[in-house]
PDB file of C-alpha atoms in Angstrom:
ATOM      1  CA  MET A  20     116.142 101.030 104.963  1.00 64.00           C
ATOM      2  CA  ILE A  21     112.717 101.583 103.496  1.00 70.00           C
ATOM      3  CA  ILE A  22     109.799  99.462 104.331  1.00 65.00           C
ATOM      4  CA  HIS A  23     106.512 100.119 102.801  1.00 64.00           C
ATOM      5  CA  GLY A  24     102.593  99.650 103.566  1.00 65.00           C
ATOM      6  CA  ILE A  25      99.261 101.003 103.386  1.00 64.00           C
ATOM      7  CA  GLU A  26      99.132 101.301 107.240  1.00 59.00           C
ATOM      8  CA  GLY A  27      99.042 105.124 108.259  1.00 61.00           C
ATOM      9  CA  VAL A  28     101.968 106.828 108.492  1.00 58.00           C
ATOM     10  CA  SER A  29     101.898 107.109 112.453  1.00 62.00           C
ATOM     11  CA  ASP A  30     101.666 103.255 112.484  1.00 62.00           C
ATOM     12  CA  GLY A  31     104.146 103.007 109.864  1.00 56.00           C
ATOM     13  CA  GLU A  32     107.008 105.171 111.001  1.00 62.00           C
ATOM     14  CA  ARG A  33     106.354 103.860 114.470  1.00 64.00           C
ATOM     15  CA  LEU A  34     107.184 100.242 113.402  1.00 57.00           C
ATOM     16  CA  ALA A  35     109.502 101.850 111.487  1.00 56.00           C
ATOM     17  CA  ASP A  36     111.489 103.115 114.856  1.00 64.00           C
ATOM     18  CA  GLU A  37     110.666  99.926 116.435  1.00 62.00           C
ATOM     19  CA  ILE A  38     112.979  98.018 113.591  1.00 56.00           C
ATOM     20  CA  GLY A  39     115.547 101.335 113.255  1.00 54.00           C
ATOM     21  CA  GLU A  40     117.396 101.433 116.951  1.00 59.00           C
ATOM     22  CA  LYS A  41     120.827 100.628 115.424  1.00 56.00           C
ATOM     23  CA  ARG A  42     120.286 101.846 112.215  1.00 61.00           C
ATOM     24  CA  PHE A  43     117.809 104.075 110.055  1.00 64.00           C
ATOM     25  CA  VAL A  44     114.784 103.048 108.711  1.00 74.00           C
ATOM     26  CA  GLY A  45     112.106 105.168 107.090  1.00 82.00           C
ATOM     27  CA  TYR A  46     108.291 104.315 106.055  1.00 84.00           C
ATOM     28  CA  ILE A  47     106.938 105.337 102.807  1.00 89.00           C
ATOM     29  CA  ARG A  48     102.882 104.892 102.651  1.00 90.00           C
ATOM     30  CA  ALA A  49     102.191 103.789  99.130  1.00 92.00           C
ATOM     31  CA  ASP A  50      98.902 101.968  97.828  1.00 94.00           C
ATOM     32  CA  LEU A  51     101.044  99.617  95.008  1.00 95.00           C
ATOM     33  CA  SER A  52      97.783  98.985  92.988  1.00 95.00           C
ATOM     34  CA  ASN A  53      97.966 102.522  92.198  1.00 96.00           C
ATOM     35  CA  SER A  54     101.025 102.584  89.649  1.00 96.00           C
ATOM     36  CA  ASP A  55     101.688 106.141  90.601  1.00 96.00           C
ATOM     37  CA  GLU A  56     101.860 105.396  94.056  1.00 95.00           C
ATOM     38  CA  ALA A  57     104.431 102.849  93.167  1.00 95.00           C
ATOM     39  CA  LEU A  58     106.584 104.543  91.354  1.00 95.00           C
ATOM     40  CA  GLU A  59     106.685 107.627  93.652  1.00 95.00           C
ATOM     41  CA  LEU A  60     107.533 105.323  96.185  1.00 95.00           C
ATOM     42  CA  ILE A  61     111.128 104.301  94.687  1.00 96.00           C
ATOM     43  CA  GLU A  62     111.516 107.739  93.856  1.00 95.00           C
ATOM     44  CA  ARG A  63     111.173 109.019  97.464  1.00 93.00           C
ATOM     45  CA  ALA A  64     113.691 106.116  98.385  1.00 93.00           C
ATOM     46  CA  GLU A  65     116.300 107.173  95.504  1.00 94.00           C
ATOM     47  CA  LYS A  66     115.823 110.795  97.402  1.00 91.00           C
ATOM     48  CA  LEU A  67     116.467 109.444 100.737  1.00 88.00           C
ATOM     49  CA  PHE A  68     119.236 107.455 100.014  1.00 88.00           C
ATOM     50  CA  GLY A  69     120.776 108.112  96.638  1.00 90.00           C
ATOM     51  CA  GLY A  70     119.677 105.102  95.123  1.00 94.00           C
ATOM     52  CA  VAL A  71     118.110 101.628  95.529  1.00 96.00           C
ATOM     53  CA  ASP A  72     120.415  98.715  95.851  1.00 97.00           C
ATOM     54  CA  ILE A  73     118.288  95.826  96.904  1.00 97.00           C
ATOM     55  CA  LEU A  74     114.356  95.926  96.567  1.00 98.00           C
ATOM     56  CA  VAL A  75     112.204  93.037  98.096  1.00 98.00           C
ATOM     57  CA  ASN A  76     109.348  92.892  96.438  1.00 98.00           C
ATOM     58  CA  ASN A  77     106.858  91.289  99.549  1.00 96.00           C
ATOM     59  CA  ALA A  78     103.628  93.269  99.099  1.00 94.00           C
ATOM     60  CA  GLY A  79     100.521  90.690  98.164  1.00 94.00           C
ATOM     61  CA  ILE A  80      96.925  89.532  98.715  1.00 95.00           C
ATOM     62  CA  GLN A  81      94.714  86.771  97.859  1.00 94.00           C
ATOM     63  CA  HIS A  82      91.300  86.205  96.857  1.00 95.00           C
ATOM     64  CA  VAL A  83      89.648  82.871  97.133  1.00 94.00           C
ATOM     65  CA  ALA A  84      86.514  81.839  95.188  1.00 96.00           C
ATOM     66  CA  PRO A  85      85.505  79.729  92.014  1.00 98.00           C
ATOM     67  CA  ILE A  86      86.844  81.349  88.605  1.00 98.00           C
ATOM     68  CA  GLU A  87      83.072  81.293  87.598  1.00 98.00           C
ATOM     69  CA  GLU A  88      82.655  83.714  90.391  1.00 98.00           C
ATOM     70  CA  PHE A  89      85.423  85.461  90.235  1.00 98.00           C
ATOM     71  CA  THR A  90      85.153  89.039  89.054  1.00 98.00           C
ATOM     72  CA  LEU A  91      87.163  90.792  87.005  1.00 98.00           C
ATOM     73  CA  ALA A  92      87.911  93.681  89.364  1.00 98.00           C
ATOM     74  CA  LYS A  93      89.167  91.195  92.261  1.00 98.00           C
ATOM     75  CA  TRP A  94      91.293  89.837  88.941  1.00 98.00           C
ATOM     76  CA  ASP A  95      92.659  92.680  88.427  1.00 98.00           C
ATOM     77  CA  LYS A  96      93.428  94.142  92.169  1.00 98.00           C
ATOM     78  CA  VAL A  97      95.447  90.535  92.570  1.00 98.00           C
ATOM     79  CA  LEU A  98      97.782  91.347  89.298  1.00 98.00           C
ATOM     80  CA  SER A  99      97.854  94.475  90.007  1.00 98.00           C
ATOM     81  CA  ILE A 100      99.883  94.184  93.699  1.00 97.00           C
ATOM     82  CA  ASN A 101     100.971  90.827  92.837  1.00 98.00           C
ATOM     83  CA  LEU A 102     102.959  91.170  89.289  1.00 99.00           C
ATOM     84  CA  THR A 103     102.360  94.610  88.251  1.00 98.00           C
ATOM     85  CA  ALA A 104     103.562  96.297  90.862  1.00 98.00           C
ATOM     86  CA  PRO A 105     106.636  93.855  91.032  1.00 98.00           C
ATOM     87  CA  PHE A 106     107.270  95.096  87.338  1.00 99.00           C
ATOM     88  CA  LEU A 107     107.054  98.811  87.791  1.00 98.00           C
ATOM     89  CA  LEU A 108     109.424  98.816  90.802  1.00 98.00           C
ATOM     90  CA  MET A 109     111.982  96.197  89.068  1.00 98.00           C
ATOM     91  CA  LYS A 110     112.001  98.591  86.051  1.00 98.00           C
ATOM     92  CA  ALA A 111     112.510 101.783  88.643  1.00 97.00           C
ATOM     93  CA  CYS A 112     115.403 100.304  90.165  1.00 97.00           C
ATOM     94  CA  LEU A 113     117.347  98.436  87.732  1.00 98.00           C
ATOM     95  CA  GLY A 114     119.013 101.161  85.807  1.00 97.00           C
ATOM     96  CA  GLY A 115     120.513 102.073  88.845  1.00 97.00           C
ATOM     97  CA  MET A 116     121.579  99.413  89.796  1.00 98.00           C
ATOM     98  CA  ARG A 117     122.987  98.286  86.700  1.00 98.00           C
ATOM     99  CA  ALA A 118     124.882 101.386  86.680  1.00 98.00           C
ATOM    100  CA  ARG A 119     126.534 100.949  89.976  1.00 97.00           C
ATOM    101  CA  GLY A 120     127.327  97.215  88.908  1.00 98.00           C
ATOM    102  CA  TRP A 121     125.473  96.059  92.153  1.00 98.00           C
ATOM    103  CA  GLY A 122     122.083  95.314  93.334  1.00 98.00           C
ATOM    104  CA  ARG A 123     119.714  92.419  94.652  1.00 99.00           C
ATOM    105  CA  ILE A 124     116.457  91.526  93.395  1.00 99.00           C
ATOM    106  CA  ILE A 125     114.071  89.474  96.147  1.00 99.00           C
ATOM    107  CA  ASN A 126     110.692  88.678  94.444  1.00 99.00           C
ATOM    108  CA  VAL A 127     108.136  86.788  97.465  1.00 98.00           C
ATOM    109  CA  ALA A 128     106.515  84.513  95.041  1.00 98.00           C
ATOM    110  CA  SER A 129     104.412  81.658  96.408  1.00 98.00           C
ATOM    111  CA  VAL A 130     104.584  77.508  96.256  1.00 98.00           C
ATOM    112  CA  HIS A 131     101.913  78.681  94.202  1.00 98.00           C
ATOM    113  CA  GLY A 132     104.153  80.269  91.830  1.00 98.00           C
ATOM    114  CA  LEU A 133     105.291  76.256  90.886  1.00 98.00           C
ATOM    115  CA  ILE A 134     102.212  74.447  91.765  1.00 98.00           C
ATOM    116  CA  GLY A 135      98.362  74.685  91.546  1.00 98.00           C
ATOM    117  CA  SER A 136      95.560  74.761  93.560  1.00 96.00           C
ATOM    118  CA  ALA A 137      91.682  75.084  93.218  1.00 96.00           C
ATOM    119  CA  ASN A 138      89.774  78.311  93.659  1.00 96.00           C
ATOM    120  CA  LYS A 139      92.789  80.927  93.560  1.00 97.00           C
ATOM    121  CA  SER A 140      92.993  81.201  89.299  1.00 98.00           C
ATOM    122  CA  ALA A 141      94.445  85.036  89.901  1.00 98.00           C
ATOM    123  CA  TYR A 142      97.228  84.350  92.397  1.00 98.00           C
ATOM    124  CA  LEU A 143      98.339  81.542  91.064  1.00 99.00           C
ATOM    125  CA  ALA A 144      98.380  83.715  87.842  1.00 99.00           C
ATOM    126  CA  ALA A 145      99.975  86.458  89.499  1.00 99.00           C
ATOM    127  CA  LYS A 146     102.708  84.123  91.248  1.00 99.00           C
ATOM    128  CA  HIS A 147     103.455  82.167  88.243  1.00 99.00           C
ATOM    129  CA  GLY A 148     104.013  85.431  86.730  1.00 99.00           C
ATOM    130  CA  LEU A 149     106.372  86.495  89.048  1.00 99.00           C
ATOM    131  CA  VAL A 150     108.734  83.295  89.067  1.00 99.00           C
ATOM    132  CA  GLY A 151     108.844  83.657  84.995  1.00 99.00           C
ATOM    133  CA  LEU A 152     109.097  87.731  85.236  1.00 99.00           C
ATOM    134  CA  THR A 153     112.178  87.152  87.399  1.00 99.00           C
ATOM    135  CA  LYS A 154     113.846  84.556  85.305  1.00 99.00           C
ATOM    136  CA  GLY A 155     113.625  87.004  82.515  1.00 99.00           C
ATOM    137  CA  VAL A 156     115.370  89.730  84.758  1.00 99.00           C
ATOM    138  CA  ALA A 157     117.908  87.494  85.804  1.00 99.00           C
ATOM    139  CA  LEU A 158     119.077  86.691  82.398  1.00 99.00           C
ATOM    140  CA  GLU A 159     118.984  90.681  81.251  1.00 99.00           C
ATOM    141  CA  MET A 160     121.228  91.314  84.258  1.00 99.00           C
ATOM    142  CA  ALA A 161     123.697  88.326  84.190  1.00 98.00           C
ATOM    143  CA  THR A 162     126.564  89.954  83.807  1.00 98.00           C
ATOM    144  CA  SER A 163     125.660  93.443  85.457  1.00 98.00           C
ATOM    145  CA  GLY A 164     126.382  92.519  89.035  1.00 98.00           C
ATOM    146  CA  VAL A 165     122.635  92.543  89.781  1.00 99.00           C
ATOM    147  CA  THR A 166     120.858  89.185  90.302  1.00 99.00           C
ATOM    148  CA  ALA A 167     117.315  88.845  90.476  1.00 99.00           C
ATOM    149  CA  ASN A 168     115.634  85.538  92.730  1.00 99.00           C
ATOM    150  CA  CYS A 169     112.222  84.327  93.805  1.00 99.00           C
ATOM    151  CA  ILE A 170     111.061  82.747  97.136  1.00 99.00           C
ATOM    152  CA  CYS A 171     108.264  80.645  97.513  1.00 99.00           C
ATOM    153  CA  PRO A 172     107.133  80.390 100.550  1.00 98.00           C
ATOM    154  CA  GLY A 173     104.556  77.981 101.636  1.00 98.00           C
ATOM    155  CA  PHE A 174     101.744  78.470 104.477  1.00 97.00           C
ATOM    156  CA  THR A 175     103.402  81.236 106.573  1.00 97.00           C
ATOM    157  CA  ASP A 176     101.952  82.928 109.911  1.00 95.00           C
ATOM    158  CA  THR A 177     100.728  86.027 108.251  1.00 91.00           C
ATOM    159  CA  PRO A 178      97.612  87.822 107.816  1.00 89.00           C
ATOM    160  CA  ILE A 179      96.528  86.416 104.184  1.00 88.00           C
ATOM    161  CA  LEU A 180      95.948  83.423 105.632  1.00 92.00           C
ATOM    162  CA  GLU A 181      93.128  84.435 108.457  1.00 92.00           C
ATOM    163  CA  ALA A 182      90.604  84.066 106.000  1.00 91.00           C
ATOM    164  CA  GLN A 183      91.447  80.859 104.635  1.00 92.00           C
ATOM    165  CA  ILE A 184      91.723  79.334 108.070  1.00 95.00           C
ATOM    166  CA  LYS A 185      88.357  80.601 109.388  1.00 95.00           C
ATOM    167  CA  ALA A 186      86.792  79.162 106.524  1.00 94.00           C
ATOM    168  CA  LYS A 187      88.362  75.811 107.860  1.00 94.00           C
ATOM    169  CA  ALA A 188      87.106  76.114 111.032  1.00 95.00           C
ATOM    170  CA  ALA A 189      83.986  76.360 110.407  1.00 96.00           C
ATOM    171  CA  ALA A 190      83.667  73.639 107.804  1.00 94.00           C
ATOM    172  CA  VAL A 191      85.284  71.373 110.692  1.00 93.00           C
ATOM    173  CA  GLY A 192      83.091  73.496 113.522  1.00 95.00           C
ATOM    174  CA  GLY A 193      86.504  73.929 115.409  1.00 95.00           C
ATOM    175  CA  SER A 194      88.534  76.317 116.993  1.00 96.00           C
ATOM    176  CA  TYR A 195      91.268  78.375 114.516  1.00 95.00           C
ATOM    177  CA  GLN A 196      93.656  76.513 115.880  1.00 95.00           C
ATOM    178  CA  GLU A 197      91.902  73.346 114.479  1.00 96.00           C
ATOM    179  CA  GLY A 198      91.112  75.683 111.346  1.00 96.00           C
ATOM    180  CA  VAL A 199      95.144  76.182 110.719  1.00 96.00           C
ATOM    181  CA  GLN A 200      95.797  72.162 111.364  1.00 96.00           C
ATOM    182  CA  GLU A 201      92.957  71.598 108.280  1.00 95.00           C
ATOM    183  CA  LEU A 202      94.779  73.723 106.202  1.00 94.00           C
ATOM    184  CA  LEU A 203      98.084  72.672 106.776  1.00 97.00           C
ATOM    185  CA  ARG A 204      96.960  68.498 106.550  1.00 95.00           C
ATOM    186  CA  GLU A 205      95.812  69.383 102.478  1.00 89.00           C
ATOM    187  CA  LYS A 206      99.417  70.690 101.423  1.00 96.00           C
ATOM    188  CA  GLN A 207     101.923  71.314 104.070  1.00 97.00           C
ATOM    189  CA  PRO A 208     103.973  67.985 105.366  1.00 98.00           C
ATOM    190  CA  ASN A 209     105.588  69.549 108.369  1.00 98.00           C
ATOM    191  CA  MET A 210     101.909  70.786 109.458  1.00 98.00           C
ATOM    192  CA  THR A 211     103.321  73.916 111.185  1.00 97.00           C
ATOM    193  CA  LEU A 212     102.825  77.781 109.525  1.00 97.00           C
ATOM    194  CA  LEU A 213     106.355  78.662 108.550  1.00 97.00           C
ATOM    195  CA  PRO A 214     107.408  81.166 110.636  1.00 97.00           C
ATOM    196  CA  PRO A 215     108.206  85.063 108.728  1.00 96.00           C
ATOM    197  CA  ALA A 216     111.968  85.044 110.224  1.00 96.00           C
ATOM    198  CA  GLN A 217     112.810  82.093 108.175  1.00 97.00           C
ATOM    199  CA  ILE A 218     111.302  83.793 105.019  1.00 97.00           C
ATOM    200  CA  ALA A 219     113.207  86.738 106.041  1.00 96.00           C
ATOM    201  CA  ALA A 220     116.470  84.785 106.662  1.00 97.00           C
ATOM    202  CA  ALA A 221     116.378  83.503 103.101  1.00 98.00           C
ATOM    203  CA  VAL A 222     116.139  87.105 102.004  1.00 98.00           C
ATOM    204  CA  GLU A 223     118.973  88.174 103.617  1.00 97.00           C
ATOM    205  CA  PHE A 224     121.335  85.204 102.395  1.00 98.00           C
ATOM    206  CA  LEU A 225     120.152  85.787  98.995  1.00 98.00           C
ATOM    207  CA  CYS A 226     121.352  89.958  99.289  1.00 97.00           C
ATOM    208  CA  GLY A 227     124.742  88.699 100.321  1.00 96.00           C
ATOM    209  CA  ASP A 228     127.997  88.299  98.536  1.00 95.00           C
ATOM    210  CA  ASP A 229     127.885  84.152  99.097  1.00 97.00           C
ATOM    211  CA  ALA A 230     124.856  84.175  96.756  1.00 98.00           C
ATOM    212  CA  ALA A 231     126.477  86.421  94.207  1.00 98.00           C
ATOM    213  CA  GLY A 232     126.567  82.987  91.689  1.00 98.00           C
ATOM    214  CA  ILE A 233     122.756  82.692  92.788  1.00 99.00           C
ATOM    215  CA  THR A 234     120.640  84.567  90.046  1.00 99.00           C
ATOM    216  CA  GLY A 235     117.059  83.148  88.446  1.00 99.00           C
ATOM    217  CA  ILE A 236     116.321  80.901  90.959  1.00 99.00           C
ATOM    218  CA  ALA A 237     112.860  80.030  92.672  1.00 99.00           C
ATOM    219  CA  MET A 238     113.720  79.035  95.705  1.00 99.00           C
ATOM    220  CA  PRO A 239     110.722  76.635  97.580  1.00 98.00           C
ATOM    221  CA  ILE A 240     110.694  77.606 101.628  1.00 98.00           C
ATOM    222  CA  ASP A 241     107.752  74.972 101.645  1.00 98.00           C
ATOM    223  CA  GLY A 242     107.523  72.119 104.948  1.00 98.00           C
ATOM    224  CA  GLY A 243     107.867  69.300 102.191  1.00 98.00           C
ATOM    225  CA  TRP A 244     105.043  71.214 100.353  1.00 98.00           C
ATOM    226  CA  THR A 245     106.243  70.600  96.654  1.00 97.00           C
ATOM    227  CA  ALA A 246     108.575  67.179  97.525  1.00 97.00           C
ATOM    228  CA  GLN A 247     104.804  65.319  97.356  1.00 94.00           C
TER     229      GLN A 247
END
């Protein structure tokens, strides 16, 4: 297994060691907004393992602002990491997967790949685009033994929400936890931030043989958000 991030190599390797007590886990630092670094990530992973059989595109950033205030630089940054990077990484991996007759692509999109919210124009464009891109890849790979699917989480307990939670807390003059509840009250009926482990469990299932017939889907894990 290879994990990647923008953390320093020592921090990444420490995390890899924690995960990899019973298996080999390596860490490769890469800034996925840089296309050269994205492609180098795959090249280095292939040198270590001889090929990439499972690709999980989970990197993501968000910027919240009305569209009139959304700068082109912010737009480009969100699209480069949330949509262009998955395109490049899939493109680099799919030839080998097809040749070996087996592969799994899991793109972590968002509930915002299925519905809309105000002040998130770039994120919406990227995540809707990722869902569409995944469907296209699934159809192109339909007879190859390679599947491609999206997972669409709702509000999940990760750092990407921190700025929004703090803004909600400030708006009501409350604590951070009160900000969490305000954020959830607007959208997510179960009123609970999703544990990342639940998203990981869905990834694990889609990578297994029992999911061989599942391709091209966008699976919501959203606490009831899209049921409304």
